[in-house]
CSV table of C-alpha atoms in Angstrom, one decimal:
chain,number,residue,atom,x,y,z
G,1,MET,CA,-5.5,-9.5,33.4
G,2,PRO,CA,-9.2,-8.9,34.4
G,3,ASP,CA,-8.4,-5.5,36.0
G,4,ARG,CA,-5.7,-4.5,32.9
G,5,PRO,CA,-7.1,-1.8,30.7
G,6,HIS,CA,-7.4,-3.4,26.9
G,7,PRO,CA,-7.3,-1.5,23.4
G,8,GLY,CA,-11.3,-1.6,23.2
G,9,ALA,CA,-11.4,0.9,26.1
G,10,MET,CA,-8.9,2.9,25.1
G,11,VAL,CA,-10.0,3.1,21.7
G,12,TRP,CA,-13.6,4.0,22.9
G,13,ALA,CA,-12.2,6.6,25.6
G,14,ILE,CA,-10.8,8.6,22.6
G,15,THR,CA,-13.2,8.1,19.9
G,16,CYS,CA,-16.2,8.4,21.7
G,17,THR,CA,-16.6,12.3,21.0
G,18,GLY,CA,-17.0,11.2,17.4
G,19,GLY,CA,-19.5,7.7,16.8
G,20,SER,CA,-18.4,4.3,17.9
G,21,ALA,CA,-14.8,2.3,16.8
G,22,MET,CA,-16.7,1.4,13.8
G,23,SER,CA,-17.4,5.2,13.0
G,24,ARG,CA,-13.5,5.1,12.8
G,25,ARG,CA,-13.0,2.5,10.4
G,26,ILE,CA,-12.7,4.5,7.2
G,27,LYS,CA,-13.4,1.6,4.6
G,28,ALA,CA,-15.0,-1.3,6.2
G,29,ILE,CA,-17.1,-2.3,3.8
G,30,VAL,CA,-15.5,-1.0,0.5
G,31,ILE,CA,-14.9,-4.8,-0.3
G,32,THR,CA,-18.5,-4.9,-0.9
G,33,ALA,CA,-17.7,-3.3,-4.2
G,34,VAL,CA,-15.7,-6.1,-5.6
G,35,LEU,CA,-17.7,-8.9,-3.7
G,36,THR,CA,-21.5,-8.1,-5.3
G,37,VAL,CA,-20.1,-6.7,-8.7
G,38,THR,CA,-16.6,-7.8,-10.1
G,39,PHE,CA,-17.0,-11.4,-9.5
G,40,LEU,CA,-20.2,-11.4,-11.2
G,41,GLY,CA,-18.9,-9.5,-14.3
G,42,MET,CA,-15.3,-11.2,-14.8
G,43,LEU,CA,-15.7,-10.6,-18.6
G,44,ARG,CA,-11.9,-9.7,-19.5
G,45,GLU,CA,-11.1,-10.8,-23.1
G,46,HIS,CA,-8.4,-13.3,-22.2
G,47,GLN,CA,-10.4,-15.2,-19.8
G,48,ASN,CA,-12.3,-16.9,-22.6
G,49,THR,CA,-12.6,-20.2,-19.9
G,50,LEU,CA,-14.7,-17.9,-17.6
G,51,LEU,CA,-16.7,-15.6,-20.0
G,52,ALA,CA,-19.1,-18.1,-21.4
G,53,PRO,CA,-20.3,-19.9,-18.0
G,54,ILE,CA,-20.9,-16.3,-16.6
G,55,GLN,CA,-22.7,-15.1,-19.6
G,56,ARG,CA,-25.0,-18.3,-19.2
G,57,TRP,CA,-25.2,-17.5,-16.0
G,58,LEU,CA,-25.9,-13.8,-15.7
G,59,GLN,CA,-28.7,-14.5,-18.6
G,60,GLN,CA,-31.0,-16.6,-16.8
G,61,PRO,CA,-34.2,-15.1,-16.4
G,62,GLY,CA,-35.3,-13.8,-13.3
G,63,LEU,CA,-31.7,-14.2,-11.5
G,64,ALA,CA,-32.3,-12.3,-8.0
G,65,GLU,CA,-28.4,-12.6,-7.4
G,66,GLN,CA,-27.4,-10.0,-10.5
G,67,GLU,CA,-30.5,-7.9,-9.6
G,68,LYS,CA,-29.6,-7.4,-5.8
G,69,ALA,CA,-26.0,-6.9,-7.1
G,70,THR,CA,-27.4,-4.0,-9.5
G,71,ALA,CA,-29.7,-2.8,-6.7
G,72,LEU,CA,-26.6,-2.5,-4.2
G,73,ARG,CA,-24.3,-0.9,-6.5
G,74,PRO,CA,-24.9,2.7,-6.1
G,75,LEU,CA,-25.2,2.4,-2.6
G,76,ILE,CA,-21.3,0.6,-2.6
G,77,ALA,CA,-20.0,3.5,-4.6
G,78,CYS,CA,-21.3,5.9,-2.1
G,79,LEU,CA,-20.2,4.5,0.9
G,80,ASN,CA,-16.7,3.8,-1.2
G,81,ALA,CA,-16.2,7.4,-2.6
G,82,VAL,CA,-18.2,9.7,-0.4
G,83,ASP,CA,-18.7,8.2,3.3
G,84,SER,CA,-15.3,6.6,3.8
G,85,ARG,CA,-13.2,9.4,2.6
G,86,TRP,CA,-16.2,11.9,4.9
G,87,ARG,CA,-15.0,9.9,8.3
G,88,HIS,CA,-11.5,10.5,7.3
G,89,ALA,CA,-12.1,14.2,7.1
G,90,TYR,CA,-14.0,14.4,10.5
G,91,SER,CA,-11.2,12.0,12.1
G,92,HIS,CA,-8.7,14.8,11.1
G,93,TYR,CA,-11.2,17.2,12.2
G,94,LEU,CA,-11.4,15.9,15.8
G,95,LYS,CA,-7.6,15.7,16.0
G,96,ARG,CA,-7.1,19.7,15.5
G,97,GLY,CA,-5.3,21.2,18.1
G,98,ARG,CA,-4.4,18.0,19.8
G,99,PRO,CA,-0.6,17.5,20.7
G,100,VAL,CA,0.9,14.8,18.6
G,101,ASP,CA,2.7,11.7,19.7
G,102,PRO,CA,6.2,12.5,19.5
G,103,THR,CA,7.1,9.0,19.2
G,104,LEU,CA,4.6,8.4,16.4
G,105,LYS,CA,7.3,8.7,13.9
G,106,ALA,CA,9.4,6.6,15.3
G,107,ARG,CA,7.5,4.1,15.4
G,108,PHE,CA,5.5,4.0,12.1
G,109,PRO,CA,7.9,5.7,10.1
G,110,GLU,CA,5.9,4.8,6.3
G,111,ASP,CA,3.0,7.1,7.9
G,112,PHE,CA,5.3,10.1,7.5
G,113,GLU,CA,6.8,9.7,4.0
G,114,PRO,CA,6.4,12.9,1.8
G,115,MET,CA,3.6,10.8,-0.9
G,116,VAL,CA,1.4,10.1,2.3
G,117,SER,CA,0.5,13.8,2.5
G,118,VAL,CA,0.0,13.9,-0.9
G,119,ARG,CA,-2.2,11.0,-1.6
G,120,GLU,CA,-4.1,12.4,1.9
G,121,GLY,CA,-4.8,16.0,-0.1
G,122,LEU,CA,-6.1,14.1,-3.1
G,123,ASP,CA,-8.3,12.2,-1.4
G,124,TYR,CA,-9.8,14.7,1.0
G,125,PRO,CA,-13.8,15.2,0.1
G,126,SER,CA,-15.7,18.2,-1.3
G,127,VAL,CA,-18.4,20.1,0.3
G,128,HIS,CA,-20.2,18.8,-3.3
G,129,ALA,CA,-19.0,15.3,-3.0
G,130,ALA,CA,-22.0,14.3,-0.8
G,131,TYR,CA,-24.1,14.8,-4.1
G,132,GLY,CA,-22.7,11.2,-5.4
G,133,CYS,CA,-25.0,9.2,-2.4
G,134,ARG,CA,-28.2,10.4,-3.7
G,135,LEU,CA,-30.6,7.8,-5.2
G,136,ASN,CA,-32.6,8.6,-7.9
G,137,THR,CA,-36.0,7.5,-8.8
G,138,ALA,CA,-34.6,4.1,-11.0
G,139,GLN,CA,-32.4,3.3,-8.0
G,140,LYS,CA,-35.1,3.6,-5.2
G,141,ASP,CA,-36.9,1.5,-7.4
G,142,ASN,CA,-34.4,-1.3,-7.8
G,143,LEU,CA,-33.2,-1.3,-4.1
G,144,GLN,CA,-37.4,-1.0,-3.3
G,145,LYS,CA,-37.6,-4.6,-5.4
G,146,SER,CA,-33.9,-6.3,-4.4
G,147,ALA,CA,-33.6,-5.1,-0.8
G,148,PRO,CA,-36.1,-3.3,0.6
G,149,GLU,CA,-34.9,-3.2,4.1
G,150,LEU,CA,-32.2,-1.3,2.7
G,151,LEU,CA,-34.4,1.5,1.5
G,152,PRO,CA,-35.1,3.2,4.5
G,153,LEU,CA,-31.7,3.1,6.0
G,154,GLN,CA,-30.5,4.8,2.9
G,155,ASN,CA,-32.9,7.3,3.0
G,156,ARG,CA,-31.9,7.7,6.4
G,157,PHE,CA,-28.4,8.2,5.9
G,158,GLU,CA,-28.9,10.2,2.5
G,159,ALA,CA,-30.8,12.8,5.0
G,160,MET,CA,-28.2,12.8,7.6
G,161,LEU,CA,-25.2,13.4,5.8
G,162,THR,CA,-26.8,16.3,4.2
G,163,ALA,CA,-27.4,17.9,7.2
G,164,ALA,CA,-23.8,17.4,8.2
G,165,ASN,CA,-22.4,17.9,5.1
G,166,GLU,CA,-23.9,21.5,4.9
G,167,ALA,CA,-23.3,22.2,8.4
G,168,ALA,CA,-19.3,21.2,7.6
G,169,GLY,CA,-19.5,23.6,4.6
G,170,SER,CA,-20.3,26.9,6.7
G,171,PHE,CA,-16.5,26.5,7.9
G,172,ASP,CA,-12.9,25.1,6.9
G,173,PHE,CA,-13.8,21.7,7.5
G,174,PHE,CA,-13.4,20.3,3.8
G,175,SER,CA,-9.7,21.3,4.2
G,176,PRO,CA,-6.9,19.2,5.3
G,177,LYS,CA,-5.5,21.8,7.6
G,178,PRO,CA,-7.0,24.5,9.3
G,179,LEU,CA,-7.4,27.8,7.0
G,180,TYR,CA,-7.6,30.5,9.6
G,181,SER,CA,-7.5,30.8,13.4
G,182,VAL,CA,-10.5,29.9,15.7
G,183,SER,CA,-11.3,31.1,19.5
G,184,PRO,CA,-11.6,27.7,21.7
G,185,ALA,CA,-14.9,29.2,22.6
G,186,ASP,CA,-16.0,29.7,19.2
G,187,LYS,CA,-15.0,26.5,18.3
G,188,ALA,CA,-16.9,24.9,21.7
G,189,GLU,CA,-19.8,26.7,20.2
G,190,ARG,CA,-19.9,25.7,16.7
G,191,ASP,CA,-18.8,22.1,17.9
G,192,ALA,CA,-22.4,22.0,19.9
G,193,LEU,CA,-23.9,22.4,17.0
G,194,PHE,CA,-22.2,20.4,14.4
G,195,ILE,CA,-21.0,17.0,16.2
G,196,PRO,CA,-24.4,16.1,17.1
G,197,LEU,CA,-25.4,16.5,13.4
G,198,VAL,CA,-22.4,14.2,12.7
G,199,ASN,CA,-22.9,11.4,15.0
G,200,ASP,CA,-26.5,11.2,13.7
G,201,TYR,CA,-24.9,10.8,10.3
G,202,LEU,CA,-22.0,8.2,11.7
G,203,ASP,CA,-25.3,6.4,13.3
G,204,ALA,CA,-27.5,6.2,10.4
G,205,SER,CA,-24.0,5.1,8.4
G,206,ASP,CA,-23.5,2.4,10.6
G,207,GLN,CA,-26.6,1.1,10.5
G,208,LEU,CA,-26.9,0.9,6.4
G,209,ARG,CA,-23.2,-0.7,6.5
G,210,ARG,CA,-24.1,-3.3,8.8
G,211,ALA,CA,-27.2,-4.4,6.7
G,212,LEU,CA,-25.4,-3.8,3.9
G,213,ASP,CA,-23.4,-6.3,5.1
G,214,THR,CA,-26.0,-9.2,5.5
G,215,GLN,CA,-27.4,-8.7,2.1
G,216,ASP,CA,-24.1,-9.3,1.0
G,217,GLN,CA,-23.5,-12.4,2.8
G,218,ALA,CA,-25.6,-14.6,0.3
G,219,LEU,CA,-23.9,-12.8,-2.7
G,220,ARG,CA,-20.6,-14.2,-1.7
G,221,GLN,CA,-21.4,-17.7,-1.3
G,222,VAL,CA,-23.1,-17.7,-4.7
G,223,GLN,CA,-19.8,-15.8,-6.1
G,224,LEU,CA,-17.8,-18.2,-4.6
G,225,GLU,CA,-19.7,-21.2,-5.3
G,226,GLN,CA,-19.5,-20.2,-9.2
G,227,LEU,CA,-16.1,-19.9,-9.3
G,228,LYS,CA,-15.0,-23.2,-7.8
G,229,THR,CA,-17.3,-25.1,-10.1
G,230,ARG,CA,-16.4,-22.9,-13.4
G,231,ASP,CA,-12.8,-24.0,-12.1
G,232,GLN,CA,-11.5,-20.5,-11.5
G,233,LEU,CA,-9.8,-21.4,-8.0
G,234,LYS,CA,-7.3,-18.7,-8.2
G,235,TYR,CA,-9.8,-16.2,-8.3
G,236,ALA,CA,-11.4,-18.1,-5.5
G,237,HIS,CA,-8.6,-18.1,-3.8
G,238,ILE,CA,-8.1,-14.4,-3.8
G,239,LEU,CA,-11.6,-13.6,-2.6
G,240,THR,CA,-11.2,-16.5,0.1
G,241,TYR,CA,-8.3,-14.4,1.5
G,242,MET,CA,-10.1,-11.3,1.1
G,243,LEU,CA,-12.8,-12.1,2.7
G,244,GLU,CA,-10.8,-13.8,5.5
G,245,ALA,CA,-9.2,-10.3,6.4
G,246,ARG,CA,-12.7,-8.4,6.1
G,247,THR,CA,-13.9,-10.8,8.8
G,248,LEU,CA,-10.8,-10.2,10.8
G,249,MET,CA,-11.5,-6.5,11.0
G,250,LEU,CA,-14.9,-6.7,11.7
G,251,LYS,CA,-14.4,-9.0,14.6
G,252,LEU,CA,-12.1,-6.5,16.0
G,253,ASP,CA,-14.1,-3.8,15.2
G,254,GLU,CA,-17.1,-5.5,17.0
G,255,ARG,CA,-15.6,-6.3,19.8
G,256,VAL,CA,-14.0,-2.4,20.3
G,257,ARG,CA,-17.2,-1.2,19.6
G,258,GLU,CA,-18.9,-3.6,22.2
G,259,GLN,CA,-15.9,-2.4,24.9
G,260,ARG,CA,-15.4,-6.2,25.5
G,261,PHE,CA,-12.2,-6.4,23.5
G,262,SER,CA,-9.7,-9.1,25.3
G,263,ALA,CA,-6.2,-10.9,24.5
G,264,ASN,CA,-8.5,-13.8,23.4
G,265,ASP,CA,-9.4,-11.7,19.9
G,266,LEU,CA,-5.2,-11.6,19.5
G,267,SER,CA,-4.8,-14.9,20.6
G,268,GLY,CA,-5.9,-17.0,17.2
G,269,ALA,CA,-6.6,-13.6,15.1
G,270,THR,CA,-4.5,-14.3,12.3
G,271,LEU,CA,-4.9,-18.3,12.2
G,272,ALA,CA,-7.5,-18.2,9.2
G,273,LEU,CA,-6.2,-15.1,7.3
G,274,GLN,CA,-2.1,-16.7,7.5
G,275,GLN,CA,-3.7,-19.9,6.4
G,276,ALA,CA,-6.0,-18.5,3.4
G,277,TRP,CA,-3.1,-16.7,2.3
G,278,ASP,CA,-0.8,-19.9,2.2
G,279,ASP,CA,-3.3,-21.9,0.8
G,280,GLY,CA,-3.7,-19.3,-1.7
G,281,SER,CA,0.3,-19.1,-2.3
G,282,GLN,CA,0.1,-22.8,-2.6
G,283,TYR,CA,-2.1,-23.4,-5.2
G,284,LEU,CA,-0.9,-20.2,-7.5
G,285,GLN,CA,2.6,-21.6,-7.1
G,286,ALA,CA,1.5,-24.7,-7.8
G,287,HIS,CA,-0.3,-23.7,-11.0
G,288,PRO,CA,2.2,-20.6,-12.6
G,289,ALA,CA,0.9,-18.2,-15.1
G,290,THR,CA,0.8,-19.0,-18.5
G,291,SER,CA,1.3,-15.6,-20.1
G,292,ASN,CA,1.5,-11.8,-18.8
G,293,ALA,CA,-2.5,-11.7,-19.1
G,294,ASP,CA,-3.1,-14.1,-16.4
G,295,TYR,CA,-4.9,-11.6,-14.2
G,296,PRO,CA,-5.1,-13.5,-10.9
G,297,GLU,CA,-1.4,-13.7,-10.3
G,298,THR,CA,-1.2,-9.7,-10.7
G,299,ILE,CA,-3.9,-9.4,-8.5
G,300,TRP,CA,-2.3,-11.5,-5.8
G,301,ASN,CA,1.3,-9.9,-6.2
G,302,TYR,CA,-0.1,-6.3,-5.8
G,303,VAL,CA,-2.2,-7.5,-2.5
G,304,ARG,CA,0.8,-9.0,-0.8
G,305,LEU,CA,2.7,-6.1,0.5
G,306,PRO,CA,-0.3,-4.6,1.9
G,307,GLY,CA,-1.4,-7.8,3.2
G,308,LYS,CA,1.8,-8.5,5.3
G,309,HIS,CA,1.1,-4.6,6.6
G,310,TYR,CA,-2.2,-5.7,7.6
G,311,LEU,CA,-0.9,-9.2,9.3
G,312,ASP,CA,1.9,-7.6,10.8
G,313,ALA,CA,-0.1,-4.7,12.4
G,314,VAL,CA,-2.6,-7.3,14.2
G,315,ASN,CA,0.6,-8.9,15.4
G,316,THR,CA,2.3,-6.1,16.6
G,317,LEU,CA,-0.9,-5.1,18.9
G,318,ARG,CA,-0.6,-8.8,20.2
G,319,ASP,CA,3.2,-8.4,21.1
G,320,ASP,CA,2.8,-4.8,22.9
G,321,TRP,CA,-0.2,-6.2,24.7
G,322,ALA,CA,1.5,-9.3,25.9
G,323,ALA,CA,4.3,-6.3,26.6
G,324,LYS,CA,1.9,-4.6,28.7
G,325,ALA,CA,2.4,-1.5,26.4
G,326,PRO,CA,1.3,1.8,27.8
G,327,PRO,CA,-2.6,2.5,27.0
G,328,GLN,CA,-1.8,5.1,24.5
G,329,GLN,CA,0.5,2.7,22.6
G,330,LEU,CA,-2.2,0.0,22.4
G,331,SER,CA,-4.5,2.5,20.9
G,332,ASP,CA,-2.1,3.4,18.2
G,333,ASP,CA,-1.6,-0.1,17.3
G,334,TYR,CA,-5.2,-0.9,16.8
G,335,GLU,CA,-5.9,1.9,15.0
G,336,ARG,CA,-2.7,1.1,12.5
G,337,ILE,CA,-4.5,-2.3,12.1
G,338,GLY,CA,-7.5,-0.6,10.4
G,339,ARG,CA,-5.3,1.4,8.6
G,340,ARG,CA,-3.0,-1.1,7.0
G,341,TYR,CA,-6.7,-3.1,6.1
G,342,ASP,CA,-7.7,0.3,4.5
G,343,GLN,CA,-4.8,-0.1,2.1
G,344,LEU,CA,-5.3,-3.8,1.7
G,345,ILE,CA,-8.6,-3.5,0.3
G,346,GLU,CA,-7.8,0.1,-1.6
G,347,VAL,CA,-5.0,-1.7,-3.4
G,348,TYR,CA,-7.4,-4.9,-4.0
G,349,ASN,CA,-10.2,-2.9,-5.7
G,350,ASP,CA,-7.5,-0.8,-7.6
G,351,ARG,CA,-6.6,-4.6,-9.0
G,352,VAL,CA,-9.8,-5.5,-9.8
G,353,ASN,CA,-12.1,-2.5,-10.4
G,354,PRO,CA,-10.9,-3.3,-14.2
G,355,LEU,CA,-12.5,-6.6,-14.2
G,356,PHE,CA,-16.3,-5.0,-14.4
């Protein structure tokens, strides 16, 4: 179908005023918090078989992986707690005054439940949140030592975020709903100054995220191998599944960003993710928990439902594409995939964060 409009083109056209499709992803790298920190420090008392070998590993002198994980931690915290929420607020700002698709509630009723708006209000950023992305001298020294190529990207990101944040603080940007009316002419004048600042910030954020992901690759492999060699295969299966979920989302984002999304990206997109889930499920069923303190089962059970929703969202886009659905519906489907991914990562991080 070479002449058929595709979701990449649709999403690109809809979001081009606010940055690339990747800029619309709210938590595309939030999983890094777990990948670079949690599985390096999984030290709960009930995991005695894991405690000793990890302690010996972490106490090895000059362990580059541990030093890098420590250096990346403040960047990860910034992207998770500040950058992702700022992006979400900007997405809401761009939609102000736009007509709402009347079919959305019928197609995605779960997005209109009462608690959704409550959670949104609690997660909305404030003008002061950006201070959480300012590294102190010691943190910058650690970054210079372990990942020097990230330091200029972090410095640029910090400067661009500060500029956009200061501009946003001059009006009601940090409110989920407009606090006062503004004429179209005044809004256009405001946006002419504000949106270029945000685009610079989003570009800096995208560059930092991609570079941070590159740094994370080696750490992930170390963690997986360490879990496997210590016979912590339940955790290894969980980590493998989450990596596949993340790989799928990044692949789709990349195709959309480059405006070369095609049916081939959907035909086999879910196979690796489904296989990782099936392998993990079979292993956990074959090795049931021996007590209520068996934490891998807890994590697995919590990610089960959001994981299903994520996979269902990808399949929905695949089916709507095959049915030649309207362009706006395909764009909505793609946005839904990203939202379901965000929810999966958020639930996963909530379960794993107590481990470090």
